């Protein structure tokens, strides 16, 4: 070992370049794998607590991205009657309405009810927790995700202004109706951290056409505009609806179904009832009935609806991104291969200059196997140091890049020890380098003592 270390020290510059190339290849191949894994886990965790997403008929992946991750739009909306139809299904444990189409400084704004924070689950069944404050109880209330609060320093009581449009595109700034932050959610590591949640009534009121502003050309794809007359007509409909509910209460009392009806009222008590919403998150009481509910939604005659299974939509998304993932992994593998080949070239290129060294070692009693072992040990040291340096480099890059990736893409590479798959990749790189070192080692083994002591040297 000491002889090996001294030999590498005499070739410090070449050995350093070899170690650096191995470190870069290891950092890249592990970085690509970690980015791919964390992206998939982040997507899966964000949608893990939703059994169905009901929206207007359209592309499953688009619906998933717009409702769960706040990317894009669902297109047409669905009526409130469709939402109430879902509440009537005994197989459904809960249903939460979703309204989209606004953003706050580039972050998606979701209009929903306070029940969202009771029912939504993430990361394998974890419920949402508040870092400070509580859910909104007033129309102008808002709840912000952990990342939004951290980036802008929001706390309970802060006033915020939303804009119409998705992403950083704003068609109309709603500065006439600010919202007040009532709560900040604890970090989840999912898309929820990058969202702003407001009440249905507050979201709906922003998109009413009061006549003071021109009609929004994008209103048909988000929420329909409604004038003052429409509002009076809606109020009248609400009154009729309340009267109908009172009549239903009396009928249920006569039939003795108090518990079932009270549960339904509690489940459907979302306060404000907008004309149109974008989607509904659904949780099943019996998950074995999810396919029957999906068929019932597809056959619903009053609205053109589709019920998306989040896990199925995620598989479709992976199929779309599979080509890009394969390309990235191939590129990372090519870089790792280049690093191993660089080590092979370094060891092979120095053999001619070291032939006298090997001959002297043979003359003092070293066997051919000892010389072979010396070359292999040098390769092992180069690989070990290169892999360690590569992992350290990845840790530094992760520490620097995590805030940037989180703010722009909602992704986190994460820190900590290598995962099982990362460990297998490290072993693969190490074994590849070890096999590559056999080429110069065999050449040394074949060098004879007479060749080493000849005048040609």
Short mmCIF file of C-alpha atoms in Angstrom, two decimals:
data_model
loop_
_atom_site.label_atom_id
_atom_site.label_comp_id
_atom_site.label_asym_id
_atom_site.label_seq_id
_atom_site.Cartn_x
_atom_site.Cartn_y
_atom_site.Cartn_z
CA UNK A 1 0.00 0.00 0.00
CA UNK A 2 2.80 2.44 0.84
CA UNK A 3 4.54 1.68 -2.45
CA UNK A 4 1.26 2.29 -4.26
CA UNK A 5 0.71 5.63 -2.52
CA UNK A 6 4.25 6.79 -3.30
CA UNK A 7 3.85 5.78 -6.92
CA UNK A 8 0.62 7.80 -7.24
CA UNK A 9 2.25 10.77 -5.50
CA UNK A 10 4.97 10.78 -8.16
CA UNK A 11 2.16 11.11 -10.75
CA UNK A 12 0.04 13.59 -8.80
CA UNK A 13 -1.20 15.66 -11.74
CA UNK A 14 -2.32 12.72 -13.88
CA UNK A 15 -3.79 10.91 -10.87
CA UNK A 16 -5.64 14.07 -9.83
CA UNK A 17 -7.20 14.47 -13.28
CA UNK A 18 -8.29 10.83 -13.21
CA UNK A 19 -9.87 11.21 -9.77
CA UNK A 20 -11.65 14.39 -10.86
CA UNK A 21 -13.10 12.73 -13.99
CA UNK A 22 -14.37 9.81 -11.89
CA UNK A 23 -15.86 12.24 -9.33
CA UNK A 24 -17.71 14.18 -12.03
CA UNK A 25 -19.11 11.01 -13.56
CA UNK A 26 -20.29 9.70 -10.18
CA UNK A 27 -21.86 13.04 -9.22
CA UNK A 28 -23.70 13.23 -12.53
CA UNK A 29 -25.01 9.68 -12.58
CA UNK A 30 -26.17 9.90 -8.96
CA UNK A 31 -27.63 13.39 -9.50
CA UNK A 32 -29.70 12.27 -12.48
CA UNK A 33 -30.96 9.23 -10.59
CA UNK A 34 -31.81 11.29 -7.51
CA UNK A 35 -33.59 13.94 -9.55
CA UNK A 36 -35.63 11.28 -11.34
CA UNK A 37 -36.52 9.49 -8.12
CA UNK A 38 -37.40 12.63 -6.17
CA UNK A 39 -39.53 13.94 -9.03
CA UNK A 40 -41.54 10.73 -9.11
CA UNK A 41 -41.87 10.58 -5.34
CA UNK A 42 -42.95 14.22 -5.20
CA UNK A 43 -45.65 13.65 -7.80
CA UNK A 44 -46.84 10.45 -6.15
CA UNK A 45 -46.92 11.93 -2.64
CA UNK A 46 -48.91 14.95 -3.82
CA UNK A 47 -51.71 12.77 -5.17
CA UNK A 48 -51.52 9.86 -2.72
CA UNK A 49 -54.60 10.88 -0.70
CA UNK A 50 -56.98 11.39 -3.64
CA UNK A 51 -58.96 8.44 -4.99
CA UNK A 52 -60.62 10.27 -7.90
CA UNK A 53 -60.46 13.66 -9.57
CA UNK A 54 -63.73 14.58 -11.27
CA UNK A 55 -63.52 17.31 -13.91
CA UNK A 56 -64.85 18.26 -17.31
CA UNK A 57 -64.09 15.66 -19.94
CA UNK A 58 -60.52 15.99 -21.13
CA UNK A 59 -57.00 14.62 -20.93
CA UNK A 60 -56.28 12.75 -17.70
CA UNK A 61 -52.70 14.03 -17.37
CA UNK A 62 -53.78 17.64 -17.97
CA UNK A 63 -56.48 17.35 -15.31
CA UNK A 64 -54.02 15.86 -12.82
CA UNK A 65 -51.39 18.54 -13.44
CA UNK A 66 -53.81 21.47 -13.26
CA UNK A 67 -55.72 20.40 -10.14
CA UNK A 68 -53.05 18.69 -8.01
CA UNK A 69 -49.95 20.58 -9.14
CA UNK A 70 -51.40 23.88 -10.33
CA UNK A 71 -49.87 23.57 -13.81
CA UNK A 72 -52.09 24.58 -16.73
CA UNK A 73 -55.88 24.54 -16.77
CA UNK A 74 -58.66 21.96 -16.86
CA UNK A 75 -60.40 23.87 -19.66
CA UNK A 76 -64.17 23.92 -19.23
CA UNK A 77 -65.74 23.89 -15.78
CA UNK A 78 -68.43 21.70 -14.27
CA UNK A 79 -71.67 22.70 -12.59
CA UNK A 80 -72.28 22.74 -8.86
CA UNK A 81 -75.08 20.24 -9.44
CA UNK A 82 -72.45 17.74 -10.55
CA UNK A 83 -70.64 18.25 -7.25
CA UNK A 84 -73.86 17.65 -5.32
CA UNK A 85 -74.48 14.54 -7.40
CA UNK A 86 -71.20 13.15 -6.15
CA UNK A 87 -72.17 13.90 -2.54
CA UNK A 88 -75.25 11.72 -2.96
CA UNK A 89 -73.15 8.65 -3.73
CA UNK A 90 -72.95 6.41 -0.64
CA UNK A 91 -69.60 4.98 -1.80
CA UNK A 92 -68.01 8.44 -1.54
CA UNK A 93 -66.68 9.41 1.90
CA UNK A 94 -65.85 13.04 1.07
CA UNK A 95 -65.72 15.42 -1.87
CA UNK A 96 -63.98 18.79 -2.04
CA UNK A 97 -64.60 21.37 -4.81
CA UNK A 98 -61.61 22.93 -6.59
CA UNK A 99 -61.44 26.21 -8.53
CA UNK A 100 -58.33 27.21 -10.50
CA UNK A 101 -57.21 29.96 -12.86
CA UNK A 102 -55.50 32.51 -10.60
CA UNK A 103 -51.93 32.89 -9.38
CA UNK A 104 -50.13 34.79 -6.66
CA UNK A 105 -46.71 36.04 -7.76
CA UNK A 106 -46.32 32.97 -9.96
CA UNK A 107 -47.70 30.45 -7.47
CA UNK A 108 -51.05 28.74 -8.22
CA UNK A 109 -54.13 29.87 -6.31
CA UNK A 110 -56.74 27.23 -5.46
CA UNK A 111 -60.29 28.11 -4.52
CA UNK A 112 -61.75 25.48 -2.21
CA UNK A 113 -63.57 24.98 1.07
CA UNK A 114 -62.13 24.56 4.55
CA UNK A 115 -62.92 20.84 4.26
CA UNK A 116 -59.87 20.56 2.00
CA UNK A 117 -57.58 20.79 5.03
CA UNK A 118 -59.57 18.11 6.86
CA UNK A 119 -59.66 15.52 4.11
CA UNK A 120 -56.58 16.01 1.93
CA UNK A 121 -53.80 13.48 2.52
CA UNK A 122 -50.26 13.32 1.19
CA UNK A 123 -47.13 11.17 1.38
CA UNK A 124 -48.91 7.93 2.12
CA UNK A 125 -51.76 9.19 4.29
CA UNK A 126 -50.35 12.12 6.26
CA UNK A 127 -52.82 14.92 6.97
CA UNK A 128 -52.10 18.60 6.48
CA UNK A 129 -50.85 20.45 9.54
CA UNK A 130 -50.67 24.17 10.23
CA UNK A 131 -47.34 25.70 11.07
CA UNK A 132 -49.22 28.76 12.32
CA UNK A 133 -52.77 30.07 12.22
CA UNK A 134 -55.74 28.04 11.02
CA UNK A 135 -57.99 27.43 8.03
CA UNK A 136 -60.00 30.34 6.68
CA UNK A 137 -63.48 30.92 8.07
CA UNK A 138 -64.27 34.11 6.13
CA UNK A 139 -64.64 34.78 2.39
CA UNK A 140 -61.49 36.92 2.24
CA UNK A 141 -59.35 34.39 4.11
CA UNK A 142 -56.36 32.58 2.60
CA UNK A 143 -54.01 29.75 3.58
CA UNK A 144 -50.51 29.66 2.11
CA UNK A 145 -48.12 26.75 1.63
CA UNK A 146 -44.83 26.57 3.51
CA UNK A 147 -42.70 27.51 0.50
CA UNK A 148 -44.84 30.52 -0.38
CA UNK A 149 -44.72 31.75 3.20
CA UNK A 150 -40.95 31.25 3.42
CA UNK A 151 -40.21 33.02 0.13
CA UNK A 152 -42.29 36.10 0.86
CA UNK A 153 -42.26 36.17 4.66
CA UNK A 154 -46.02 35.70 5.02
CA UNK A 155 -47.57 35.24 8.43
CA UNK A 156 -51.12 35.21 9.73
CA UNK A 157 -52.63 38.65 9.13
CA UNK A 158 -50.64 39.46 5.98
CA UNK A 159 -52.68 40.83 3.08
CA UNK A 160 -52.03 39.33 -0.35
CA UNK A 161 -53.31 40.17 -3.86
CA UNK A 162 -53.97 37.51 -6.48
CA UNK A 163 -53.90 37.76 -10.26
CA UNK A 164 -55.94 36.10 -12.97
CA UNK A 165 -53.92 33.68 -15.10
CA UNK A 166 -51.63 30.71 -14.59
CA UNK A 167 -47.92 30.74 -13.85
CA UNK A 168 -46.37 34.19 -13.97
CA UNK A 169 -48.83 35.35 -16.63
CA UNK A 170 -51.35 37.84 -15.25
CA UNK A 171 -54.34 39.10 -17.23
CA UNK A 172 -55.98 41.00 -14.41
CA UNK A 173 -54.65 42.04 -11.00
CA UNK A 174 -57.33 41.66 -8.33
CA UNK A 175 -56.03 44.53 -6.21
CA UNK A 176 -59.58 45.61 -5.42
CA UNK A 177 -60.13 42.50 -3.29
CA UNK A 178 -57.09 41.49 -1.21
CA UNK A 179 -57.08 38.33 0.87
CA UNK A 180 -55.85 38.02 4.45
CA UNK A 181 -53.62 35.12 5.39
CA UNK A 182 -55.24 33.14 8.21
CA UNK A 183 -52.84 30.21 8.30
CA UNK A 184 -49.51 28.84 7.07
CA UNK A 185 -49.24 25.12 6.32
CA UNK A 186 -46.36 23.04 7.63
CA UNK A 187 -43.91 21.77 4.97
CA UNK A 188 -45.06 18.63 3.16
CA UNK A 189 -42.49 18.23 0.38
CA UNK A 190 -45.35 18.20 -2.15
CA UNK A 191 -47.05 20.65 -4.49
CA UNK A 192 -49.14 21.92 -1.56
CA UNK A 193 -46.09 23.86 -0.34
CA UNK A 194 -46.23 25.97 -3.51
CA UNK A 195 -49.94 26.84 -3.39
CA UNK A 196 -52.21 29.54 -2.05
CA UNK A 197 -55.69 28.44 -0.94
CA UNK A 198 -58.66 30.80 -0.74
CA UNK A 199 -62.34 30.33 -0.01
CA UNK A 200 -64.80 29.42 -2.75
CA UNK A 201 -66.77 32.59 -2.12
CA UNK A 202 -63.71 34.81 -2.25
CA UNK A 203 -62.40 33.16 -5.41
CA UNK A 204 -65.79 33.30 -7.11
CA UNK A 205 -66.38 36.95 -6.19
CA UNK A 206 -63.17 38.01 -7.95
CA UNK A 207 -64.48 36.78 -11.27
CA UNK A 208 -67.86 38.49 -11.25
CA UNK A 209 -68.39 40.98 -14.07
CA UNK A 210 -69.48 44.17 -12.32
CA UNK A 211 -69.36 46.19 -15.52
CA UNK A 212 -66.42 48.28 -14.36
CA UNK A 213 -63.98 46.11 -16.30
CA UNK A 214 -64.08 44.46 -19.72
CA UNK A 215 -65.02 40.84 -19.91
CA UNK A 216 -62.14 38.43 -19.49
CA UNK A 217 -61.59 36.47 -22.73
CA UNK A 218 -60.36 33.53 -20.70
CA UNK A 219 -63.37 33.38 -18.41
CA UNK A 220 -64.99 30.53 -20.32
CA UNK A 221 -62.06 28.27 -19.59
CA UNK A 222 -61.96 29.10 -15.92
CA UNK A 223 -65.10 30.55 -14.41
CA UNK A 224 -68.04 32.13 -16.26
CA UNK A 225 -68.69 35.84 -15.72
CA UNK A 226 -71.87 36.74 -13.95
CA UNK A 227 -73.53 40.13 -13.67
CA UNK A 228 -75.64 41.64 -10.97
CA UNK A 229 -78.86 40.23 -12.43
CA UNK A 230 -77.32 36.81 -12.54
CA UNK A 231 -76.35 37.21 -8.90
CA UNK A 232 -79.95 38.03 -7.95
CA UNK A 233 -81.13 35.05 -9.93
CA UNK A 234 -78.58 32.87 -8.16
CA UNK A 235 -79.69 34.18 -4.76
CA UNK A 236 -83.25 33.25 -5.68
CA UNK A 237 -82.09 29.79 -6.66
CA UNK A 238 -80.28 29.52 -3.32
CA UNK A 239 -83.49 30.41 -1.53
CA UNK A 240 -85.37 27.76 -3.47
CA UNK A 241 -82.61 25.31 -2.70
CA UNK A 242 -82.75 26.08 1.02
CA UNK A 243 -86.51 25.66 0.99
CA UNK A 244 -86.06 22.34 -0.77
CA UNK A 245 -83.56 21.26 1.87
CA UNK A 246 -86.00 22.20 4.62
CA UNK A 247 -88.63 20.09 2.91
CA UNK A 248 -86.13 17.21 2.61
CA UNK A 249 -85.29 17.60 6.32
CA UNK A 250 -88.97 17.24 7.18
CA UNK A 251 -89.31 14.21 4.95
CA UNK A 252 -86.25 12.55 6.46
CA UNK A 253 -87.53 13.30 9.95
CA UNK A 254 -90.76 11.52 9.06
CA UNK A 255 -88.80 8.51 7.83
CA UNK A 256 -86.49 8.41 10.84
CA UNK A 257 -83.27 8.89 8.78
CA UNK A 258 -81.85 11.61 11.01
CA UNK A 259 -78.25 10.34 11.21
CA UNK A 260 -77.78 9.76 7.49
CA UNK A 261 -79.19 13.14 6.53
CA UNK A 262 -77.20 15.03 9.17
CA UNK A 263 -74.04 13.36 7.89
CA UNK A 264 -74.90 14.42 4.35
CA UNK A 265 -75.48 18.02 5.40
CA UNK A 266 -72.17 18.07 7.25
CA UNK A 267 -70.41 16.63 4.25
CA UNK A 268 -71.96 19.06 1.81
CA UNK A 269 -71.83 22.16 3.99
CA UNK A 270 -69.41 24.16 1.87
CA UNK A 271 -71.10 27.52 2.45
CA UNK A 272 -70.87 29.36 -0.86
CA UNK A 273 -72.13 27.52 -3.94
CA UNK A 274 -70.56 28.89 -7.13
CA UNK A 275 -72.20 28.36 -10.48
CA UNK A 276 -69.19 26.56 -11.91
CA UNK A 277 -66.12 24.86 -10.48
CA UNK A 278 -63.11 23.30 -12.17
CA UNK A 279 -62.84 19.93 -10.44
CA UNK A 280 -63.70 17.84 -7.39
CA UNK A 281 -61.31 15.82 -5.25
CA UNK A 282 -63.02 12.61 -4.14
CA UNK A 283 -62.18 10.21 -1.32
CA UNK A 284 -63.84 6.80 -1.35
CA UNK A 285 -65.47 5.13 1.63
CA UNK A 286 -64.98 1.84 -0.21
CA UNK A 287 -62.07 1.88 -2.63
CA UNK A 288 -63.28 -1.30 -4.31
CA UNK A 289 -66.15 0.79 -5.72
CA UNK A 290 -63.88 3.31 -7.42
CA UNK A 291 -64.41 1.81 -10.89
CA UNK A 292 -68.20 1.81 -10.52
CA UNK A 293 -68.11 5.49 -9.50
CA UNK A 294 -65.84 6.20 -12.47
CA UNK A 295 -68.40 4.62 -14.80
CA UNK A 296 -71.28 6.46 -13.13
CA UNK A 297 -69.48 9.77 -13.59
CA UNK A 298 -68.79 9.01 -17.26
CA UNK A 299 -72.49 8.15 -17.80
CA UNK A 300 -73.77 11.29 -16.05
CA UNK A 301 -76.08 13.01 -18.54
CA UNK A 302 -76.28 16.55 -17.15
CA UNK A 303 -72.54 17.25 -17.51
CA UNK A 304 -69.73 15.90 -19.68
CA UNK A 305 -67.56 14.57 -16.84
CA UNK A 306 -64.55 12.35 -16.42
CA UNK A 307 -63.23 10.71 -13.26
CA UNK A 308 -59.45 10.47 -13.24
CA UNK A 309 -57.56 7.87 -11.22
CA UNK A 310 -54.44 9.79 -10.07
CA UNK A 311 -52.20 6.72 -10.08
CA UNK A 312 -53.22 5.82 -13.63
CA UNK A 313 -52.68 9.41 -14.77
CA UNK A 314 -49.22 9.36 -13.17
CA UNK A 315 -48.34 6.21 -15.12
CA UNK A 316 -49.38 8.01 -18.30
CA UNK A 317 -47.18 10.93 -17.28
CA UNK A 318 -44.20 8.61 -16.75
CA UNK A 319 -44.76 7.20 -20.23
CA UNK A 320 -44.59 10.71 -21.64
CA UNK A 321 -41.43 11.59 -19.70
CA UNK A 322 -39.88 8.13 -20.08
CA UNK A 323 -37.92 9.06 -23.19
CA UNK A 324 -36.38 12.10 -21.52
CA UNK A 325 -35.52 10.03 -18.42
CA UNK A 326 -33.85 7.37 -20.56
CA UNK A 327 -31.86 10.02 -22.42
CA UNK A 328 -30.65 11.55 -19.15
CA UNK A 329 -29.64 8.18 -17.74
CA UNK A 330 -27.81 7.25 -20.93
CA UNK A 331 -25.96 10.56 -20.83
CA UNK A 332 -25.00 10.02 -17.20
CA UNK A 333 -23.88 6.47 -17.99
CA UNK A 334 -21.78 7.74 -20.88
CA UNK A 335 -20.05 10.23 -18.60
CA UNK A 336 -19.40 7.50 -16.03
CA UNK A 337 -17.98 5.29 -18.78
CA UNK A 338 -15.77 8.17 -19.92
CA UNK A 339 -14.42 8.51 -16.37
CA UNK A 340 -13.58 4.80 -16.19
CA UNK A 341 -11.95 4.92 -19.63
CA UNK A 342 -9.93 7.93 -18.48
CA UNK A 343 -8.57 5.89 -15.61
CA UNK A 344 -7.76 3.04 -17.99
CA UNK A 345 -5.91 5.40 -20.32
CA UNK A 346 -3.93 6.89 -17.44
CA UNK A 347 -2.84 3.51 -16.12
CA UNK A 348 -2.01 2.20 -19.58
CA UNK A 349 -0.15 5.34 -20.70
CA UNK A 350 2.21 5.19 -17.75
CA UNK A 351 3.15 1.57 -18.21
CA UNK A 352 5.89 2.27 -20.74
CA UNK A 353 7.52 4.82 -18.46
CA UNK A 354 7.28 2.41 -15.52
CA UNK A 355 8.72 -0.69 -17.17
CA UNK A 356 12.12 -0.20 -15.46
CA UNK A 357 10.30 0.29 -12.13
CA UNK A 358 8.53 -3.02 -12.56
CA UNK A 359 11.72 -4.72 -13.65
CA UNK A 360 13.56 -3.52 -10.55
CA UNK A 361 10.73 -4.74 -8.37
CA UNK A 362 10.95 -8.14 -10.05
CA UNK A 363 14.70 -8.22 -9.55
CA UNK A 364 14.36 -7.75 -5.79
CA UNK A 365 11.87 -10.58 -5.45
CA UNK A 366 8.47 -9.26 -6.49
CA UNK A 367 6.38 -11.84 -8.31
CA UNK A 368 4.31 -11.09 -11.42
CA UNK A 369 1.20 -11.35 -9.23
CA UNK A 370 2.64 -8.69 -6.90
CA UNK A 371 3.10 -6.31 -9.83
CA UNK A 372 -0.42 -7.08 -11.04
CA UNK A 373 -1.74 -6.43 -7.53
CA UNK A 374 0.07 -3.08 -7.47
CA UNK A 375 -1.73 -1.89 -10.60
CA UNK A 376 -5.11 -3.12 -9.34
CA UNK A 377 -4.54 -1.47 -5.94
CA UNK A 378 -3.78 1.84 -7.66
CA UNK A 379 -7.05 1.54 -9.58
CA UNK A 380 -8.93 0.75 -6.35
CA UNK A 381 -7.50 3.83 -4.64
CA UNK A 382 -8.33 6.06 -7.59
CA UNK A 383 -11.88 4.70 -7.73
CA UNK A 384 -12.42 4.97 -3.98
CA UNK A 385 -11.20 8.56 -3.78
CA UNK A 386 -13.05 9.52 -6.99
CA UNK A 387 -16.37 8.05 -5.78
CA UNK A 388 -16.04 9.70 -2.35
CA UNK A 389 -15.20 13.03 -3.95
CA UNK A 390 -18.08 12.65 -6.41
CA UNK A 391 -20.58 12.01 -3.64
CA UNK A 392 -19.23 14.99 -1.69
CA UNK A 393 -19.54 17.13 -4.81
CA UNK A 394 -23.14 15.96 -5.27
CA UNK A 395 -23.90 16.89 -1.64
CA UNK A 396 -22.54 20.41 -2.15
CA UNK A 397 -24.44 20.87 -5.42
CA UNK A 398 -27.62 19.55 -3.78
CA UNK A 399 -27.27 21.97 -0.89
CA UNK A 400 -26.91 24.90 -3.32
CA UNK A 401 -29.45 23.77 -5.93
CA UNK A 402 -32.26 22.61 -3.62
CA UNK A 403 -33.67 26.12 -2.94
CA UNK A 404 -33.53 26.98 -6.66
CA UNK A 405 -35.19 23.75 -7.77
CA UNK A 406 -37.79 24.04 -5.03
CA UNK A 407 -38.70 27.62 -5.95
CA UNK A 408 -38.90 27.04 -9.71
CA UNK A 409 -39.88 23.40 -10.14
CA UNK A 410 -41.13 22.28 -6.73
CA UNK A 411 -38.45 19.56 -6.60
CA UNK A 412 -35.97 18.70 -3.87
CA UNK A 413 -32.95 16.46 -4.39
CA UNK A 414 -32.72 15.78 -0.67
CA UNK A 415 -29.74 15.02 1.57
CA UNK A 416 -28.59 12.01 3.49
CA UNK A 417 -26.98 8.65 2.87
CA UNK A 418 -27.22 6.96 -0.55
CA UNK A 419 -30.36 4.97 -1.23
CA UNK A 420 -30.23 1.31 -2.23
CA UNK A 421 -30.43 2.16 -5.92
CA UNK A 422 -27.72 4.82 -5.58
CA UNK A 423 -25.58 2.29 -3.72
CA UNK A 424 -26.01 -0.17 -6.58
CA UNK A 425 -24.93 2.50 -9.07
CA UNK A 426 -21.83 3.24 -7.00
CA UNK A 427 -20.98 -0.47 -6.89
CA UNK A 428 -21.53 -0.66 -10.65
CA UNK A 429 -19.10 2.21 -11.27
CA UNK A 430 -16.55 0.66 -8.90
CA UNK A 431 -16.76 -2.78 -10.50
CA UNK A 432 -16.53 -1.27 -13.99
CA UNK A 433 -13.35 0.55 -13.01
CA UNK A 434 -11.95 -2.59 -11.41
CA UNK A 435 -12.57 -4.60 -14.57
CA UNK A 436 -11.02 -1.85 -16.68
CA UNK A 437 -7.87 -1.94 -14.51
CA UNK A 438 -7.39 -5.58 -15.51
CA UNK A 439 -6.22 -4.49 -18.98
CA UNK A 440 -3.03 -2.68 -17.86
CA UNK A 441 -2.57 -5.22 -15.04
CA UNK A 442 -2.43 -8.11 -17.51
CA UNK A 443 0.03 -6.18 -19.68
CA UNK A 444 2.31 -5.72 -16.67
CA UNK A 445 1.95 -9.39 -15.80
CA UNK A 446 3.26 -10.34 -19.26
CA UNK A 447 6.32 -8.13 -19.01
CA UNK A 448 9.33 -10.26 -18.34
CA UNK A 449 12.36 -9.51 -16.22
CA UNK A 450 14.67 -9.69 -19.21
CA UNK A 451 12.55 -7.15 -21.12
CA UNK A 452 12.65 -4.81 -18.12
CA UNK A 453 16.47 -5.00 -17.89
CA UNK A 454 17.19 -4.79 -21.61
CA UNK A 455 19.15 -1.88 -23.12
CA UNK A 456 15.96 -0.59 -24.78
CA UNK A 457 14.98 0.82 -21.46
#
